[in-house]
C-alpha cells in the first residue's frame, strides 16, 4: 500500500454527506420497525393484530440495505478517524460513546419495551409472567435493537488493534493502480464485490447454524452471527476511506449500477421467502451493495453542504434510535383499539414516533447527565463571555437599613466597569 495526498485532503474537511447518510440510516429504523409491526400474517416481538402485504415489502426493502450500508459507513469513519488519531484514545472514546448508552438503555428502556410487547400479546397477568420468564432466561430479550452496538465495539477494537500493531495502516491506502482500476470499472467492482460478499453471507452464516452456535450466549448475547454477517461491509467501508479514486467513482450516479440494484431488489422481494436461506442471503447481498452505491451517490449530490437542519438530525439520530422502539411499541399497543385505515394508522405511528423521540432528544441534550447516559457525549463547556463584556456588579454588603445614594451608586458602577467610562 502507498500513501496518497488525497486522503489527507479528505481528512482536512468535513464530508457532510457521510454524516447525513449515517443519520438517515438510523432514522430509517422508524419506518422499518413500524412496517415490521404491520406485516401481513407474520409474527414479531409486538402483535398489532392487523397487517398488509405492502408493509411486508416495505420492511424487506429497507432491511435489504439499511444495516449493510450502516456498517459500510461505520467502517469508512473508523478508517478515516484512525488516520487522524492514535488507536488507544480513539478506542477509549468509542467504548464510552457506544458502551454507556448501551448499558443505560438496557437497564431503563428495554424492560419497558419488552413489557409493552408482552401486553400486545397477553393479558396483564400473563404478560407479567412472560416478561419475568424471558427476562431471566433470554439474552436477546435484553439486547433487542441494541445488537449493532455490540458488533460495532468488536469492529472498533479490531481496527484499533491492527493500527496499533501495524502503525503503517493508519495512513495506508490502496495502490494508485488498483484504486484507479476499481474506479474505472465501477459496475464490475460493484458486481464482483456483491458476488464475493454474497457467497460469504450464504456460506458462513449457514455454517454458524449447522454447527449449532445459535445459543443464548453466542448468538443472543455476543451476537457472533451478526458479527460474521456484517464484517465484510465494515471492511468495504475501510477500503473506501483509503481509496480516493474509488470513492470519487461511488459519488457518481451509474445507470448500470442502478439497474443492477433495482433488479436485485426486485428478485429479493419476489423470491426471498421461497428460497433456501443461504440463497436468500445471497440475494440480500446483491441488493445491499447496489442500493448502497445509489444511496451514496444520491446523498452526495443533495447533501454535501452544511445544513443546520441536517446537522441537528445528525446530532439527534442516536438518541432517536434508542428511544424509538419503545415508543413504537406503545403506539402500536394503543392503536389496536382504533378503527382507522391501516395505511393512515401506520403513517400516524411513524410521524408520532419521530416527533416524540425528537422531543426526548431535546430534553436529553439539556441535561449533562442524560446526554452522557443516552448519547455517550458530554456537553461542551460554556463559551467565555466576549472580550469587553460588562461583568455583573457585585453587591456591596450593607448594614441593615443602609442604602447607597445615587452618587455612590454611580461611583460604584464606574469602579467595576470594564472599558472606558461613557462620556
CSV table of C-alpha atoms in Angstrom, one decimal:
chain,number,residue,atom,x,y,z
A,1,UNK,CA,0.0,0.0,0.0
A,2,UNK,CA,1.0,3.6,-0.6
A,3,UNK,CA,0.0,6.9,0.9
A,4,UNK,CA,-1.9,9.4,-1.2
A,5,UNK,CA,-2.1,13.1,-0.6
A,6,UNK,CA,-5.8,12.9,-1.5
A,7,UNK,CA,-6.7,11.1,1.7
A,8,UNK,CA,-5.1,13.8,3.8
A,9,UNK,CA,-7.1,16.4,1.8
A,10,UNK,CA,-10.3,14.4,2.5
A,11,UNK,CA,-9.4,14.2,6.2
A,12,UNK,CA,-9.0,18.0,6.5
A,13,UNK,CA,-12.6,19.0,5.7
A,14,UNK,CA,-16.0,17.8,6.8
A,15,UNK,CA,-17.8,15.5,4.5
A,16,UNK,CA,-21.3,16.4,5.3
A,17,UNK,CA,-22.9,13.7,3.1
A,18,UNK,CA,-21.4,10.9,5.1
A,19,UNK,CA,-22.9,12.3,8.3
A,20,UNK,CA,-26.3,12.7,6.5
A,21,UNK,CA,-26.2,9.1,5.3
A,22,UNK,CA,-25.4,7.7,8.8
A,23,UNK,CA,-28.3,9.8,10.3
A,24,UNK,CA,-30.7,8.7,7.6
A,25,UNK,CA,-29.9,5.0,8.1
A,26,UNK,CA,-30.5,5.4,11.9
A,27,UNK,CA,-33.8,7.2,11.2
A,28,UNK,CA,-34.9,4.5,8.8
A,29,UNK,CA,-35.3,2.3,11.9
A,30,UNK,CA,-38.7,4.1,12.4
A,31,UNK,CA,-40.4,3.1,9.2
A,32,UNK,CA,-38.7,-0.3,9.3
A,33,UNK,CA,-39.9,-1.2,12.7
A,34,UNK,CA,-43.4,0.2,12.1
A,35,UNK,CA,-43.6,-1.9,8.9
A,36,UNK,CA,-42.4,-5.0,10.9
A,37,UNK,CA,-45.3,-4.5,13.3
A,38,UNK,CA,-47.9,-4.3,10.4
A,39,UNK,CA,-46.7,-7.1,8.2
A,40,UNK,CA,-49.3,-9.4,6.8
A,41,UNK,CA,-49.6,-12.8,8.5
A,42,UNK,CA,-46.2,-12.7,10.2
A,43,UNK,CA,-45.3,-12.5,13.9
A,44,UNK,CA,-42.8,-10.2,15.5
A,45,UNK,CA,-41.9,-9.1,19.0
A,46,UNK,CA,-45.1,-7.0,19.1
A,47,UNK,CA,-48.6,-8.0,17.9
A,48,UNK,CA,-50.6,-5.3,16.1
A,49,UNK,CA,-53.5,-7.6,15.3
A,50,UNK,CA,-53.6,-6.5,11.7
A,51,UNK,CA,-51.3,-6.3,8.6
A,52,UNK,CA,-51.0,-5.7,4.9
A,53,UNK,CA,-48.6,-7.0,2.2
A,54,UNK,CA,-47.3,-3.5,1.5
A,55,UNK,CA,-45.7,-3.4,4.9
A,56,UNK,CA,-44.1,-6.8,4.4
A,57,UNK,CA,-42.5,-5.4,1.2
A,58,UNK,CA,-41.5,-2.1,2.8
A,59,UNK,CA,-39.8,-3.9,5.8
A,60,UNK,CA,-38.0,-6.3,3.4
A,61,UNK,CA,-36.8,-3.5,1.1
A,62,UNK,CA,-35.4,-1.4,4.0
A,63,UNK,CA,-33.9,-4.4,5.6
A,64,UNK,CA,-32.1,-5.4,2.4
A,65,UNK,CA,-29.7,-2.4,2.5
A,66,UNK,CA,-30.1,-0.5,5.8
A,67,UNK,CA,-27.7,-2.2,8.1
A,68,UNK,CA,-25.2,-3.3,5.4
A,69,UNK,CA,-25.0,0.4,4.4
A,70,UNK,CA,-24.7,1.4,8.1
A,71,UNK,CA,-21.7,-0.8,8.6
A,72,UNK,CA,-20.1,0.4,5.4
A,73,UNK,CA,-20.4,4.0,6.8
A,74,UNK,CA,-19.1,2.8,10.2
A,75,UNK,CA,-16.0,1.2,8.5
A,76,UNK,CA,-15.5,4.4,6.5
A,77,UNK,CA,-15.5,6.6,9.6
A,78,UNK,CA,-13.3,4.2,11.5
A,79,UNK,CA,-10.6,4.2,8.8
A,80,UNK,CA,-10.9,7.9,8.4
A,81,UNK,CA,-10.5,8.7,12.1
A,82,UNK,CA,-7.7,6.2,12.7
A,83,UNK,CA,-5.8,8.2,10.1
A,84,UNK,CA,-6.1,11.2,12.4
A,85,UNK,CA,-5.9,9.8,15.9
A,86,UNK,CA,-3.8,7.3,17.8
A,87,UNK,CA,-5.6,4.0,18.3
A,88,UNK,CA,-5.8,3.9,22.1
A,89,UNK,CA,-7.5,7.2,22.8
A,90,UNK,CA,-9.8,6.7,19.7
A,91,UNK,CA,-10.9,3.3,21.0
A,92,UNK,CA,-11.5,4.6,24.5
A,93,UNK,CA,-13.7,7.3,23.1
A,94,UNK,CA,-15.6,4.7,21.1
A,95,UNK,CA,-16.1,2.5,24.1
A,96,UNK,CA,-17.6,5.4,26.1
A,97,UNK,CA,-19.7,6.6,23.1
A,98,UNK,CA,-21.2,3.2,22.5
A,99,UNK,CA,-21.0,1.4,25.8
A,100,UNK,CA,-22.6,4.0,28.1
A,101,UNK,CA,-25.8,4.4,26.1
A,102,UNK,CA,-25.9,0.6,25.6
A,103,UNK,CA,-25.9,0.0,29.4
A,104,UNK,CA,-28.3,2.8,30.1
A,105,UNK,CA,-30.8,1.7,27.5
A,106,UNK,CA,-30.7,-2.0,28.5
A,107,UNK,CA,-31.4,-1.0,32.2
A,108,UNK,CA,-34.1,1.6,31.6
A,109,UNK,CA,-35.8,1.4,28.2
A,110,UNK,CA,-35.6,-2.2,27.1
A,111,UNK,CA,-37.5,-3.6,30.1
A,112,UNK,CA,-40.3,-1.2,29.3
A,113,UNK,CA,-40.1,-2.1,25.6
A,114,UNK,CA,-40.4,-5.8,26.5
A,115,UNK,CA,-43.4,-5.3,28.8
A,116,UNK,CA,-45.2,-3.4,26.1
A,117,UNK,CA,-44.5,-6.2,23.6
A,118,UNK,CA,-45.9,-8.7,26.1
A,119,UNK,CA,-49.0,-6.7,26.6
A,120,UNK,CA,-49.6,-6.7,22.9
A,121,UNK,CA,-49.9,-10.5,23.1
A,122,UNK,CA,-51.3,-11.3,26.5
A,123,UNK,CA,-53.4,-10.1,29.3
A,124,UNK,CA,-51.8,-8.2,32.2
A,125,UNK,CA,-51.0,-11.2,34.4
A,126,UNK,CA,-49.9,-13.4,31.6
A,127,UNK,CA,-47.8,-10.6,30.2
A,128,UNK,CA,-46.1,-10.1,33.5
A,129,UNK,CA,-45.3,-13.8,33.8
A,130,UNK,CA,-43.9,-14.0,30.3
A,131,UNK,CA,-41.9,-10.8,30.9
A,132,UNK,CA,-40.4,-12.3,34.1
A,133,UNK,CA,-39.6,-15.6,32.5
A,134,UNK,CA,-38.0,-14.1,29.3
A,135,UNK,CA,-36.1,-11.5,31.3
A,136,UNK,CA,-34.4,-14.3,33.4
A,137,UNK,CA,-33.7,-16.7,30.5
A,138,UNK,CA,-33.2,-14.8,27.2
A,139,UNK,CA,-30.1,-12.7,26.5
A,140,UNK,CA,-31.7,-11.4,23.3
A,141,UNK,CA,-34.7,-10.2,25.3
A,142,UNK,CA,-32.4,-7.6,26.9
A,143,UNK,CA,-30.3,-6.7,23.8
A,144,UNK,CA,-33.2,-6.2,21.3
A,145,UNK,CA,-32.4,-3.3,18.9
A,146,UNK,CA,-29.0,-2.6,20.5
A,147,UNK,CA,-27.2,-5.6,18.9
A,148,UNK,CA,-25.4,-3.3,16.4
A,149,UNK,CA,-23.6,-1.6,19.3
A,150,UNK,CA,-22.1,-4.9,20.4
A,151,UNK,CA,-20.9,-5.6,16.8
A,152,UNK,CA,-19.5,-2.0,16.4
A,153,UNK,CA,-17.4,-2.5,19.6
A,154,UNK,CA,-15.9,-5.7,18.2
A,155,UNK,CA,-15.0,-4.0,14.9
A,156,UNK,CA,-13.7,-0.8,16.5
A,157,UNK,CA,-11.5,-2.8,18.9
A,158,UNK,CA,-10.2,-4.9,16.0
A,159,UNK,CA,-9.4,-1.8,13.8
A,160,UNK,CA,-7.6,-0.1,16.7
A,161,UNK,CA,-5.6,-3.2,17.4
A,162,UNK,CA,-4.5,-3.6,13.8
A,163,UNK,CA,-3.4,0.0,13.7
A,164,UNK,CA,-1.6,-0.3,17.0
A,165,UNK,CA,0.3,-3.5,15.9
A,166,UNK,CA,0.9,-2.2,12.3
A,167,UNK,CA,1.2,1.6,12.6
A,168,UNK,CA,1.5,2.0,8.8
A,169,UNK,CA,-2.1,1.0,8.4
A,170,UNK,CA,-3.1,4.3,9.9
A,171,UNK,CA,-2.1,6.2,6.8
A,172,UNK,CA,-2.0,3.5,4.2
A,173,UNK,CA,-4.2,3.5,1.1
A,174,UNK,CA,-4.8,1.2,-1.9
A,175,UNK,CA,-2.1,1.4,-4.5
A,176,UNK,CA,-3.0,4.0,-7.1
A,177,UNK,CA,-3.1,1.5,-9.9
A,178,UNK,CA,-5.6,-0.8,-8.2
A,179,UNK,CA,-7.6,2.1,-6.9
A,180,UNK,CA,-7.9,3.6,-10.4
A,181,UNK,CA,-8.8,0.3,-11.9
A,182,UNK,CA,-11.6,-0.3,-9.4
A,183,UNK,CA,-12.9,3.2,-10.1
A,184,UNK,CA,-12.9,2.9,-13.9
A,185,UNK,CA,-14.7,-0.4,-13.8
A,186,UNK,CA,-17.2,0.5,-11.2
A,187,UNK,CA,-20.1,-1.7,-12.4
A,188,UNK,CA,-17.7,-4.7,-12.3
A,189,UNK,CA,-16.3,-3.7,-9.0
A,190,UNK,CA,-19.9,-3.5,-7.6
A,191,UNK,CA,-21.0,-6.8,-9.1
A,192,UNK,CA,-17.8,-8.6,-8.1
A,193,UNK,CA,-17.9,-7.3,-4.6
A,194,UNK,CA,-21.6,-8.3,-4.3
A,195,UNK,CA,-20.8,-11.8,-5.6
A,196,UNK,CA,-18.0,-12.4,-3.2
A,197,UNK,CA,-19.8,-11.0,-0.2
A,198,UNK,CA,-22.9,-12.8,-1.1
A,199,UNK,CA,-21.1,-16.1,-1.2
A,200,UNK,CA,-19.7,-15.3,2.2
A,201,UNK,CA,-23.1,-14.4,3.6
A,202,UNK,CA,-24.7,-17.6,2.3
A,203,UNK,CA,-21.9,-20.0,3.4
A,204,UNK,CA,-20.5,-18.5,6.6
A,205,UNK,CA,-23.9,-17.9,8.4
A,206,UNK,CA,-25.2,-21.2,7.3
A,207,UNK,CA,-22.1,-22.8,8.8
A,208,UNK,CA,-22.8,-20.9,12.0
A,209,UNK,CA,-26.3,-22.6,12.3
A,210,UNK,CA,-25.1,-26.0,11.1
A,211,UNK,CA,-22.6,-26.0,13.9
A,212,UNK,CA,-25.3,-25.3,16.5
A,213,UNK,CA,-23.8,-22.0,17.5
A,214,UNK,CA,-27.2,-20.2,17.7
A,215,UNK,CA,-27.2,-20.4,21.5
A,216,UNK,CA,-28.2,-17.9,24.2
A,217,UNK,CA,-24.6,-16.8,24.8
A,218,UNK,CA,-23.0,-17.0,21.4
A,219,UNK,CA,-25.9,-15.7,19.3
A,220,UNK,CA,-28.3,-13.7,21.5
A,221,UNK,CA,-25.7,-12.0,23.8
A,222,UNK,CA,-22.4,-12.0,22.0
A,223,UNK,CA,-24.1,-11.6,18.5
A,224,UNK,CA,-21.4,-13.6,16.7
A,225,UNK,CA,-23.7,-14.4,13.8
A,226,UNK,CA,-24.2,-10.7,13.1
A,227,UNK,CA,-20.5,-10.1,13.5
A,228,UNK,CA,-19.9,-12.7,10.8
A,229,UNK,CA,-22.7,-11.1,8.7
A,230,UNK,CA,-21.5,-7.5,8.8
A,231,UNK,CA,-17.7,-7.9,8.9
A,232,UNK,CA,-17.4,-7.7,5.1
A,233,UNK,CA,-19.4,-4.5,5.0
A,234,UNK,CA,-17.3,-2.8,7.6
A,235,UNK,CA,-14.1,-3.8,5.7
A,236,UNK,CA,-15.7,-2.4,2.5
A,237,UNK,CA,-16.1,0.9,4.3
A,238,UNK,CA,-12.5,0.9,5.4
A,239,UNK,CA,-11.3,0.3,1.9
A,240,UNK,CA,-13.5,3.2,0.5
A,241,UNK,CA,-11.9,5.5,3.0
A,242,UNK,CA,-8.4,4.5,1.7
A,243,UNK,CA,-9.2,4.5,-2.0
A,244,UNK,CA,-9.7,8.1,-3.2
A,245,UNK,CA,-10.4,7.3,-6.9
A,246,UNK,CA,-12.9,4.6,-6.0
A,247,UNK,CA,-14.6,6.9,-3.5
A,248,UNK,CA,-15.0,9.6,-6.2
A,249,UNK,CA,-16.5,7.0,-8.6
A,250,UNK,CA,-19.0,5.9,-5.9
A,251,UNK,CA,-20.2,9.6,-5.8
A,252,UNK,CA,-21.3,9.5,-9.4
A,253,UNK,CA,-24.7,8.1,-10.5
A,254,UNK,CA,-24.3,5.0,-12.6
A,255,UNK,CA,-27.2,3.8,-14.7
A,256,UNK,CA,-25.7,0.3,-14.9
A,257,UNK,CA,-25.4,0.1,-11.1
A,258,UNK,CA,-28.9,1.4,-10.7
A,259,UNK,CA,-30.3,-1.2,-13.0
A,260,UNK,CA,-28.3,-3.9,-11.1
A,261,UNK,CA,-29.6,-2.7,-7.7
A,262,UNK,CA,-33.2,-2.4,-8.8
A,263,UNK,CA,-33.2,-5.9,-10.4
A,264,UNK,CA,-31.5,-7.4,-7.4
A,265,UNK,CA,-34.1,-5.8,-5.1
A,266,UNK,CA,-37.0,-6.9,-7.2
A,267,UNK,CA,-35.7,-10.5,-7.2
A,268,UNK,CA,-35.2,-10.3,-3.5
A,269,UNK,CA,-38.8,-9.1,-2.8
A,270,UNK,CA,-40.3,-11.7,-5.2
A,271,UNK,CA,-38.3,-14.8,-4.2
A,272,UNK,CA,-36.7,-14.3,-0.7
A,273,UNK,CA,-39.3,-16.1,1.4
A,274,UNK,CA,-39.4,-19.1,-1.0
A,275,UNK,CA,-35.6,-19.7,-1.2
A,276,UNK,CA,-33.3,-21.8,0.9
A,277,UNK,CA,-31.9,-19.2,3.5
A,278,UNK,CA,-28.3,-19.2,2.0
A,279,UNK,CA,-29.8,-18.3,-1.4
A,280,UNK,CA,-31.9,-15.6,0.2
A,281,UNK,CA,-28.9,-14.1,2.0
A,282,UNK,CA,-27.1,-14.1,-1.4
A,283,UNK,CA,-29.9,-12.1,-3.0
A,284,UNK,CA,-30.0,-9.7,0.0
A,285,UNK,CA,-26.3,-9.0,-0.5
A,286,UNK,CA,-26.7,-8.2,-4.2
A,287,UNK,CA,-29.4,-5.7,-3.4
A,288,UNK,CA,-27.5,-4.3,-0.4
A,289,UNK,CA,-24.3,-3.5,-2.4
A,290,UNK,CA,-26.1,-1.9,-5.3
A,291,UNK,CA,-28.5,0.1,-3.3
A,292,UNK,CA,-25.7,1.4,-1.0
A,293,UNK,CA,-23.9,2.9,-4.0
A,294,UNK,CA,-27.2,4.5,-5.2
A,295,UNK,CA,-27.6,6.0,-1.7
A,296,UNK,CA,-24.1,7.3,-1.5
A,297,UNK,CA,-24.4,9.0,-5.0
A,298,UNK,CA,-27.8,10.5,-4.2
A,299,UNK,CA,-26.9,11.9,-0.8
A,300,UNK,CA,-23.6,13.2,-2.1
A,301,UNK,CA,-25.5,15.1,-4.8
A,302,UNK,CA,-28.1,16.7,-2.5
A,303,UNK,CA,-26.5,16.7,1.0
A,304,UNK,CA,-22.8,17.6,0.5
A,305,UNK,CA,-23.2,21.1,2.1
A,306,UNK,CA,-23.6,22.4,5.6
A,307,UNK,CA,-27.3,22.4,6.7
A,308,UNK,CA,-28.4,23.3,10.2
A,309,UNK,CA,-31.5,21.0,9.8
A,310,UNK,CA,-29.4,18.1,8.7
A,311,UNK,CA,-26.8,18.6,11.4
A,312,UNK,CA,-29.5,18.8,14.0
A,313,UNK,CA,-30.8,15.4,12.9
A,314,UNK,CA,-27.3,14.0,12.8
A,315,UNK,CA,-26.9,15.0,16.4
A,316,UNK,CA,-30.3,13.7,17.4
A,317,UNK,CA,-30.3,10.4,15.4
A,318,UNK,CA,-28.6,8.2,18.0
A,319,UNK,CA,-31.0,9.2,20.8
A,320,UNK,CA,-33.9,8.9,18.5
A,321,UNK,CA,-32.8,5.4,17.6
A,322,UNK,CA,-32.5,4.4,21.3
A,323,UNK,CA,-36.0,5.6,22.2
A,324,UNK,CA,-38.0,4.9,19.0
A,325,UNK,CA,-38.7,1.3,19.5
A,326,UNK,CA,-40.4,1.6,23.0
A,327,UNK,CA,-42.4,4.5,21.6
A,328,UNK,CA,-43.5,2.4,18.6
A,329,UNK,CA,-44.4,-0.5,20.9
A,330,UNK,CA,-46.6,1.8,23.0
A,331,UNK,CA,-48.3,3.4,20.0
A,332,UNK,CA,-48.9,0.1,18.3
A,333,UNK,CA,-50.5,-1.2,21.5
A,334,UNK,CA,-52.6,1.9,21.8
A,335,UNK,CA,-53.6,1.7,18.2
A,336,UNK,CA,-55.1,-1.8,18.4
A,337,UNK,CA,-58.4,-0.4,19.5
A,338,UNK,CA,-58.6,2.4,16.9
A,339,UNK,CA,-60.7,1.8,13.8
A,340,UNK,CA,-58.6,3.6,11.2
A,341,UNK,CA,-57.4,2.6,7.7
A,342,UNK,CA,-54.2,0.7,8.2
A,343,UNK,CA,-52.1,3.0,6.0
A,344,UNK,CA,-53.2,6.0,7.9
A,345,UNK,CA,-52.6,4.3,11.3
A,346,UNK,CA,-49.1,3.2,10.3
A,347,UNK,CA,-48.3,6.7,9.0
A,348,UNK,CA,-49.5,8.3,12.2
A,349,UNK,CA,-47.4,5.9,14.3
A,350,UNK,CA,-44.3,6.8,12.2
A,351,UNK,CA,-44.9,10.5,12.5
A,352,UNK,CA,-45.7,10.4,16.2
A,353,UNK,CA,-42.7,8.2,16.9
A,354,UNK,CA,-40.4,10.7,15.1
A,355,UNK,CA,-41.9,13.7,16.9
A,356,UNK,CA,-41.9,12.1,20.3
A,357,UNK,CA,-38.3,10.7,20.0
A,358,UNK,CA,-37.1,14.0,18.8
A,359,UNK,CA,-38.8,15.7,21.7
A,360,UNK,CA,-37.0,13.3,24.0
A,361,UNK,CA,-33.7,14.3,22.3
A,362,UNK,CA,-34.5,18.0,23.0
A,363,UNK,CA,-34.9,17.1,26.7
A,364,UNK,CA,-31.8,14.9,26.8
A,365,UNK,CA,-29.5,17.5,25.3
A,366,UNK,CA,-30.5,20.0,28.1
A,367,UNK,CA,-29.2,17.6,30.8
A,368,UNK,CA,-25.5,16.8,31.0
A,369,UNK,CA,-26.3,13.6,32.9
A,370,UNK,CA,-28.9,12.4,30.3
A,371,UNK,CA,-26.7,13.4,27.4
A,372,UNK,CA,-23.9,11.3,28.8
A,373,UNK,CA,-26.2,8.3,29.6
A,374,UNK,CA,-28.1,8.2,26.3
A,375,UNK,CA,-25.7,9.8,23.8
A,376,UNK,CA,-22.3,8.9,25.3
A,377,UNK,CA,-21.2,12.5,25.0
A,378,UNK,CA,-20.5,15.4,27.4
A,379,UNK,CA,-22.0,18.8,27.0
A,380,UNK,CA,-19.5,21.3,25.6
A,381,UNK,CA,-18.1,23.8,28.1
A,382,UNK,CA,-19.9,27.2,28.2
A,383,UNK,CA,-18.3,29.7,26.0
A,384,UNK,CA,-16.4,32.5,27.7
A,385,UNK,CA,-18.0,36.0,27.6
A,386,UNK,CA,-16.9,38.1,24.7
A,387,UNK,CA,-14.0,40.4,25.3
A,388,UNK,CA,-15.1,43.8,26.6
A,389,UNK,CA,-18.4,42.5,28.0
A,390,UNK,CA,-19.6,44.0,31.3
A,391,UNK,CA,-19.4,41.8,34.3
A,392,UNK,CA,-22.3,41.7,36.8
A,393,UNK,CA,-21.9,44.3,39.5
A,394,UNK,CA,-21.0,42.8,42.9
A,395,UNK,CA,-23.5,43.7,45.6
A,396,UNK,CA,-21.9,45.7,48.4
A,397,UNK,CA,-22.8,44.3,51.8
A,398,UNK,CA,-24.7,46.9,53.8
A,399,UNK,CA,-25.8,47.1,57.3
A,400,UNK,CA,-29.5,46.7,57.9
A,401,UNK,CA,-31.3,49.8,56.9
A,402,UNK,CA,-28.4,51.2,54.9
A,403,UNK,CA,-28.6,52.1,51.2
A,404,UNK,CA,-26.4,53.8,48.6
A,405,UNK,CA,-27.4,57.2,47.4
A,406,UNK,CA,-27.4,57.9,43.6
A,407,UNK,CA,-23.9,59.4,43.6
A,408,UNK,CA,-22.4,56.4,45.4
A,409,UNK,CA,-24.1,54.1,43.0
A,410,UNK,CA,-22.6,55.9,40.1
A,411,UNK,CA,-19.1,55.8,41.6
A,412,UNK,CA,-19.6,52.1,42.4
A,413,UNK,CA,-20.6,51.3,38.8
A,414,UNK,CA,-17.5,53.2,37.4
A,415,UNK,CA,-15.2,51.4,39.8
A,416,UNK,CA,-16.3,48.0,38.4
A,417,UNK,CA,-16.9,48.9,34.8
A,418,UNK,CA,-14.9,47.2,32.0
A,419,UNK,CA,-13.5,49.6,29.4
A,420,UNK,CA,-13.7,53.4,29.3
A,421,UNK,CA,-16.4,55.2,31.2
A,422,UNK,CA,-19.1,56.8,29.0
A,423,UNK,CA,-18.8,60.5,28.4
